[in-house]
Amino acid sequence: MIKLAPSILSADFCNLASEVEEVRAAGAEWLHVDVMDGEFVPNISIGIPVVKNLRKHTDMFLDVHLMITKPRRYVGQFCDAGADLVTIHLEADEPQNIIEALEDIRAHGKKAGLSIKPRTPGSALLPYLEYLDLVLIMTVEPGFGGQSFMRDMLNKLRGVRALIDQYRPGCEVEVDGGIDASTAPLVVDSGASVLVAGSAVFGKADRAAAIEELRMASDVKA
Ligand code: DX5
Ligand code: ZN
């Protein structure tokens, strides 16, 4: 079963509670929270206080995507704030610090994810697989919503799906960037199990219809 994870980056931050309730009621499984520090990516978004407030207002699964440098410094605080899953970037620190950050997330009783940017090969994930509940394949350069899906990521996605099936079965394979009703069937067919969508959900006036459209498009018969 494919999970849909609307990204609040494209939501109305002045009406966050009702925005979140709308996608929950429409059947979205996860809520994707994009955290940007202005250093790892050329944009600044939201952080720990927003995760804390979301946790008070919803029981949705909070999928927190940290696009920040040296995430080891903050993963514990995001766990304590109420994240259910914290994903960090492989490119954001030295390998040993990445492993320690992943261990820290799991020591907090939360799920750990590792993301790779478009130019990082899927094989770079191999040394980390034993620490992971999720891998996140970026299908745009991280930093902004509303960008076009990079079609050449489909090959990488298929390769990562093969690695996961062989070495870490049960680990989720998430995709993020440019996912809409036209690209959803492509990524599902290539092995994605969790689909992040920002503008394709919160950019639409009717969120229930948007989620239904994504759901239908993700229902790819093998
Ligand atoms: C981009 C973020 C995405 C973003 C996706 O750096 O990680 O989660 O919200 O937005 P769309 O779905 O509009 O490409
Ligand atoms: Zn994201």
mmCIF file of C-alpha atoms and ligand atoms in Angstrom:
data_model
loop_
_atom_site.group_PDB
_atom_site.id
_atom_site.type_symbol
_atom_site.label_atom_id
_atom_site.label_comp_id
_atom_site.label_asym_id
_atom_site.label_seq_id
_atom_site.Cartn_x
_atom_site.Cartn_y
_atom_site.Cartn_z
ATOM 1 C CA MET A 1 0.000 0.000 0.000
ATOM 2 C CA ILE A 2 1.388 3.355 -1.080
ATOM 3 C CA LYS A 3 1.500 6.103 1.544
ATOM 4 C CA LEU A 4 0.848 9.742 0.655
ATOM 5 C CA ALA A 5 2.744 12.424 2.571
ATOM 6 C CA PRO A 6 1.531 15.964 1.820
ATOM 7 C CA SER A 7 4.305 18.516 2.448
ATOM 8 C CA ILE A 8 3.202 21.520 4.487
ATOM 9 C CA LEU A 9 5.832 23.629 2.712
ATOM 10 C CA SER A 10 3.067 24.545 0.253
ATOM 11 C CA ALA A 11 0.380 25.005 2.940
ATOM 12 C CA ASP A 12 -0.977 28.265 4.376
ATOM 13 C CA PHE A 13 1.129 28.668 7.530
ATOM 14 C CA CYS A 14 -1.431 31.037 9.037
ATOM 15 C CA ASN A 15 -4.038 28.280 8.908
ATOM 16 C CA LEU A 16 -1.872 25.271 9.582
ATOM 17 C CA ALA A 17 -4.271 23.453 11.914
ATOM 18 C CA SER A 18 -7.120 23.457 9.400
ATOM 19 C CA GLU A 19 -4.763 22.711 6.498
ATOM 20 C CA VAL A 20 -3.492 19.608 8.293
ATOM 21 C CA GLU A 21 -6.978 18.512 9.302
ATOM 22 C CA GLU A 22 -8.087 18.752 5.671
ATOM 23 C CA VAL A 23 -5.454 16.316 4.403
ATOM 24 C CA ARG A 24 -5.919 13.993 7.375
ATOM 25 C CA ALA A 25 -9.657 13.818 6.754
ATOM 26 C CA ALA A 26 -8.950 13.176 3.076
ATOM 27 C CA GLY A 27 -6.958 10.068 4.033
ATOM 28 C CA ALA A 28 -3.308 11.160 3.750
ATOM 29 C CA GLU A 29 -1.214 8.725 5.802
ATOM 30 C CA TRP A 30 1.765 10.940 6.721
ATOM 31 C CA LEU A 31 2.460 14.653 7.066
ATOM 32 C CA HIS A 32 5.782 15.773 5.574
ATOM 33 C CA VAL A 33 7.562 18.635 7.364
ATOM 34 C CA ASP A 34 10.433 20.331 5.485
ATOM 35 C CA VAL A 35 13.071 21.927 7.705
ATOM 36 C CA MET A 36 15.645 24.153 5.958
ATOM 37 C CA ASP A 37 18.544 26.045 7.501
ATOM 38 C CA GLY A 38 19.660 28.413 4.744
ATOM 39 C CA GLU A 39 23.006 26.616 4.626
ATOM 40 C CA PHE A 40 22.461 23.048 3.450
ATOM 41 C CA VAL A 41 19.886 24.456 1.040
ATOM 42 C CA PRO A 42 19.432 28.053 -0.159
ATOM 43 C CA ASN A 43 16.146 28.558 1.703
ATOM 44 C CA ILE A 44 14.875 28.816 5.295
ATOM 45 C CA SER A 45 11.571 27.276 6.344
ATOM 46 C CA ILE A 46 10.411 26.113 9.778
ATOM 47 C CA GLY A 47 11.782 24.268 12.798
ATOM 48 C CA ILE A 48 11.288 22.717 16.206
ATOM 49 C CA PRO A 49 8.457 24.965 17.567
ATOM 50 C CA VAL A 50 6.279 24.176 14.546
ATOM 51 C CA VAL A 51 6.781 20.427 14.987
ATOM 52 C CA LYS A 52 5.849 20.835 18.670
ATOM 53 C CA ASN A 53 2.652 22.679 17.767
ATOM 54 C CA LEU A 54 1.719 20.194 15.041
ATOM 55 C CA ARG A 55 2.128 17.379 17.572
ATOM 56 C CA LYS A 56 -0.350 19.091 19.919
ATOM 57 C CA HIS A 57 -2.945 19.433 17.171
ATOM 58 C CA THR A 58 -2.801 16.194 15.222
ATOM 59 C CA ASP A 59 -2.188 12.492 15.628
ATOM 60 C CA MET A 60 -0.908 12.212 12.056
ATOM 61 C CA PHE A 61 2.449 10.511 11.514
ATOM 62 C CA LEU A 62 4.969 13.370 11.385
ATOM 63 C CA ASP A 63 7.625 12.747 8.722
ATOM 64 C CA VAL A 64 10.304 15.375 9.378
ATOM 65 C CA HIS A 65 12.785 16.043 6.539
ATOM 66 C CA LEU A 66 15.854 17.859 7.820
ATOM 67 C CA MET A 67 17.673 19.784 5.102
ATOM 68 C CA ILE A 68 20.240 21.112 7.558
ATOM 69 C CA THR A 69 24.020 20.964 7.970
ATOM 70 C CA LYS A 70 25.378 18.708 10.741
ATOM 71 C CA PRO A 71 21.962 17.331 11.761
ATOM 72 C CA ARG A 72 23.478 15.411 14.695
ATOM 73 C CA ARG A 73 23.129 18.668 16.660
ATOM 74 C CA TYR A 74 19.339 18.772 16.405
ATOM 75 C CA VAL A 75 17.855 15.321 15.795
ATOM 76 C CA GLY A 76 17.163 14.736 19.509
ATOM 77 C CA GLN A 77 15.217 17.978 19.761
ATOM 78 C CA PHE A 78 13.090 17.112 16.734
ATOM 79 C CA CYS A 79 12.338 13.704 18.273
ATOM 80 C CA ASP A 80 11.375 15.304 21.584
ATOM 81 C CA ALA A 81 9.209 17.832 19.728
ATOM 82 C CA GLY A 82 7.085 14.955 18.455
ATOM 83 C CA ALA A 83 8.476 13.748 15.123
ATOM 84 C CA ASP A 84 7.645 10.112 14.346
ATOM 85 C CA LEU A 85 10.365 9.840 11.723
ATOM 86 C CA VAL A 86 13.395 12.048 11.225
ATOM 87 C CA THR A 87 15.201 12.005 7.882
ATOM 88 C CA ILE A 88 18.642 13.556 7.533
ATOM 89 C CA HIS A 89 20.810 14.088 4.452
ATOM 90 C CA LEU A 90 23.788 11.893 3.658
ATOM 91 C CA GLU A 91 25.611 14.926 2.248
ATOM 92 C CA ALA A 92 25.126 16.988 5.427
ATOM 93 C CA ASP A 93 28.082 15.676 7.494
ATOM 94 C CA GLU A 94 30.932 13.161 7.767
ATOM 95 C CA PRO A 95 29.879 9.479 7.647
ATOM 96 C CA GLN A 96 30.570 8.808 11.340
ATOM 97 C CA ASN A 97 28.458 11.805 12.400
ATOM 98 C CA ILE A 98 25.650 10.657 10.102
ATOM 99 C CA ILE A 99 25.699 7.211 11.742
ATOM 100 C CA GLU A 100 25.658 8.782 15.198
ATOM 101 C CA ALA A 101 22.719 10.990 14.248
ATOM 102 C CA LEU A 102 20.790 7.969 12.940
ATOM 103 C CA GLU A 103 21.558 6.045 16.143
ATOM 104 C CA ASP A 104 20.423 9.001 18.199
ATOM 105 C CA ILE A 105 17.064 9.125 16.382
ATOM 106 C CA ARG A 106 16.498 5.432 17.056
ATOM 107 C CA ALA A 107 17.635 5.793 20.679
ATOM 108 C CA HIS A 108 14.763 8.277 21.031
ATOM 109 C CA GLY A 109 12.386 5.521 19.890
ATOM 110 C CA LYS A 110 11.726 7.164 16.506
ATOM 111 C CA LYS A 111 12.184 5.973 12.945
ATOM 112 C CA ALA A 112 15.313 7.067 11.081
ATOM 113 C CA GLY A 113 15.576 8.086 7.438
ATOM 114 C CA LEU A 114 18.432 9.021 5.136
ATOM 115 C CA SER A 115 18.024 11.155 2.028
ATOM 116 C CA ILE A 116 20.200 11.634 -1.036
ATOM 117 C CA LYS A 117 20.253 14.605 -3.404
ATOM 118 C CA PRO A 118 19.913 14.049 -7.165
ATOM 119 C CA ARG A 119 23.668 13.915 -7.809
ATOM 120 C CA THR A 120 24.423 11.383 -5.048
ATOM 121 C CA PRO A 121 24.381 7.791 -6.333
ATOM 122 C CA GLY A 122 22.069 5.241 -4.739
ATOM 123 C CA SER A 123 25.032 3.003 -3.849
ATOM 124 C CA ALA A 124 26.181 5.685 -1.350
ATOM 125 C CA LEU A 125 23.330 4.485 0.904
ATOM 126 C CA LEU A 126 24.825 0.995 1.326
ATOM 127 C CA PRO A 127 26.983 1.618 4.444
ATOM 128 C CA TYR A 128 23.988 3.088 6.288
ATOM 129 C CA LEU A 129 21.229 0.611 5.476
ATOM 130 C CA GLU A 130 21.391 -1.226 8.816
ATOM 131 C CA TYR A 131 20.450 2.020 10.623
ATOM 132 C CA LEU A 132 17.492 2.904 8.403
ATOM 133 C CA ASP A 133 13.706 2.640 8.401
ATOM 134 C CA LEU A 134 13.425 4.797 5.283
ATOM 135 C CA VAL A 135 15.458 6.068 2.367
ATOM 136 C CA LEU A 136 14.399 9.304 0.676
ATOM 137 C CA ILE A 137 15.296 9.825 -2.957
ATOM 138 C CA MET A 138 15.130 13.501 -3.902
ATOM 139 C CA THR A 139 13.587 13.913 -7.343
ATOM 140 C CA VAL A 140 14.383 17.658 -7.424
ATOM 141 C CA GLU A 141 17.257 19.663 -5.910
ATOM 142 C CA PRO A 142 16.142 20.208 -2.310
ATOM 143 C CA GLY A 143 15.209 23.719 -1.201
ATOM 144 C CA PHE A 144 11.969 24.694 -2.881
ATOM 145 C CA GLY A 145 8.516 23.356 -3.639
ATOM 146 C CA GLY A 146 6.969 23.492 -7.078
ATOM 147 C CA GLN A 147 9.978 22.329 -9.133
ATOM 148 C CA SER A 148 9.805 19.902 -12.055
ATOM 149 C CA PHE A 149 10.303 16.204 -11.444
ATOM 150 C CA MET A 150 13.729 14.950 -12.622
ATOM 151 C CA ARG A 151 12.846 12.017 -14.800
ATOM 152 C CA ASP A 152 16.409 10.678 -14.805
ATOM 153 C CA MET A 153 15.968 9.833 -11.113
ATOM 154 C CA LEU A 154 13.772 6.860 -12.052
ATOM 155 C CA ASN A 155 16.800 4.684 -12.825
ATOM 156 C CA LYS A 156 18.358 5.512 -9.478
ATOM 157 C CA LEU A 157 15.058 4.760 -7.782
ATOM 158 C CA ARG A 158 14.919 1.316 -9.386
ATOM 159 C CA GLY A 159 18.491 0.639 -8.241
ATOM 160 C CA VAL A 160 17.725 1.726 -4.675
ATOM 161 C CA ARG A 161 14.584 -0.423 -4.628
ATOM 162 C CA ALA A 162 16.724 -3.428 -5.635
ATOM 163 C CA LEU A 163 19.246 -2.656 -2.866
ATOM 164 C CA ILE A 164 16.481 -2.357 -0.288
ATOM 165 C CA ASP A 165 14.807 -5.606 -1.354
ATOM 166 C CA GLN A 166 18.130 -7.400 -1.090
ATOM 167 C CA TYR A 167 19.671 -5.878 2.044
ATOM 168 C CA ARG A 168 16.979 -4.083 4.034
ATOM 169 C CA PRO A 169 13.517 -5.447 3.240
ATOM 170 C CA GLY A 170 10.766 -3.521 4.979
ATOM 171 C CA CYS A 171 12.631 -0.203 4.719
ATOM 172 C CA GLU A 172 10.391 2.429 3.114
ATOM 173 C CA VAL A 173 11.454 4.076 -0.147
ATOM 174 C CA GLU A 174 10.202 7.666 -0.253
ATOM 175 C CA VAL A 175 10.370 10.140 -3.139
ATOM 176 C CA ASP A 176 10.186 13.917 -2.819
ATOM 177 C CA GLY A 177 9.935 16.630 -5.463
ATOM 178 C CA GLY A 178 7.650 17.189 -8.414
ATOM 179 C CA ILE A 179 5.265 14.360 -7.527
ATOM 180 C CA ASP A 180 1.801 14.793 -9.041
ATOM 181 C CA ALA A 181 -0.782 12.619 -10.768
ATOM 182 C CA SER A 182 1.403 12.332 -13.871
ATOM 183 C CA THR A 183 4.667 11.375 -12.109
ATOM 184 C CA ALA A 184 3.148 9.245 -9.295
ATOM 185 C CA PRO A 185 2.621 6.146 -11.482
ATOM 186 C CA LEU A 186 6.246 6.371 -12.694
ATOM 187 C CA VAL A 187 7.746 6.426 -9.194
ATOM 188 C CA VAL A 188 5.412 3.727 -7.869
ATOM 189 C CA ASP A 189 6.293 1.549 -10.835
ATOM 190 C CA SER A 190 9.998 2.168 -10.071
ATOM 191 C CA GLY A 191 9.680 1.094 -6.438
ATOM 192 C CA ALA A 192 8.589 4.043 -4.292
ATOM 193 C CA SER A 193 6.393 3.241 -1.274
ATOM 194 C CA VAL A 194 5.915 6.758 0.157
ATOM 195 C CA LEU A 195 5.084 9.779 -2.033
ATOM 196 C CA VAL A 196 5.693 13.335 -0.810
ATOM 197 C CA ALA A 197 3.577 15.970 -2.555
ATOM 198 C CA GLY A 198 3.571 19.665 -1.772
ATOM 199 C CA SER A 199 2.126 21.768 -4.555
ATOM 200 C CA ALA A 200 0.087 18.838 -5.940
ATOM 201 C CA VAL A 201 -1.905 18.829 -2.665
ATOM 202 C CA PHE A 202 -1.665 22.163 -0.818
ATOM 203 C CA GLY A 203 -1.351 24.090 -4.061
ATOM 204 C CA LYS A 204 -4.822 22.891 -5.057
ATOM 205 C CA ALA A 205 -8.056 24.439 -3.824
ATOM 206 C CA ASP A 206 -9.738 21.065 -3.241
ATOM 207 C CA ARG A 207 -7.293 18.995 -1.172
ATOM 208 C CA ALA A 208 -9.582 15.970 -0.914
ATOM 209 C CA ALA A 209 -9.871 15.823 -4.704
ATOM 210 C CA ALA A 210 -6.093 16.298 -5.039
ATOM 211 C CA ILE A 211 -5.399 13.397 -2.672
ATOM 212 C CA GLU A 212 -7.956 11.208 -4.397
ATOM 213 C CA GLU A 213 -6.341 11.992 -7.751
ATOM 214 C CA LEU A 214 -2.882 11.069 -6.418
ATOM 215 C CA ARG A 215 -4.299 7.915 -4.859
ATOM 216 C CA MET A 216 -5.822 6.785 -8.153
ATOM 217 C CA ALA A 217 -2.618 7.615 -10.026
ATOM 218 C CA SER A 218 -0.528 5.622 -7.503
ATOM 219 C CA ASP A 219 -2.635 2.528 -7.927
ATOM 220 C CA VAL A 220 -0.364 1.032 -10.569
ATOM 221 C CA LYS A 221 -1.127 -2.565 -11.406
ATOM 222 C CA ALA A 222 2.121 -4.480 -11.832
HETATM 223 C C1 DX5 B 1 11.872 20.333 -1.401
HETATM 224 C C2 DX5 B 1 11.108 19.670 -0.286
HETATM 225 C C3 DX5 B 1 9.837 19.051 -0.728
HETATM 226 C C4 DX5 B 1 8.822 20.020 -1.282
HETATM 227 C C5 DX5 B 1 8.151 19.291 -2.403
HETATM 228 O O1 DX5 B 1 13.168 20.609 -0.973
HETATM 229 O O2 DX5 B 1 11.895 18.644 0.327
HETATM 230 O O3 DX5 B 1 9.250 18.248 0.301
HETATM 231 O O4 DX5 B 1 7.841 20.429 -0.384
HETATM 232 O O5 DX5 B 1 7.330 20.165 -3.102
HETATM 233 P P1 DX5 B 1 6.647 19.775 -4.477
HETATM 234 O O6 DX5 B 1 5.818 18.538 -4.222
HETATM 235 O O7 DX5 B 1 5.844 20.977 -4.815
HETATM 236 O O8 DX5 B 1 7.748 19.473 -5.463
HETATM 237 ZN ZN ZN B 2 10.853 17.223 1.736
#
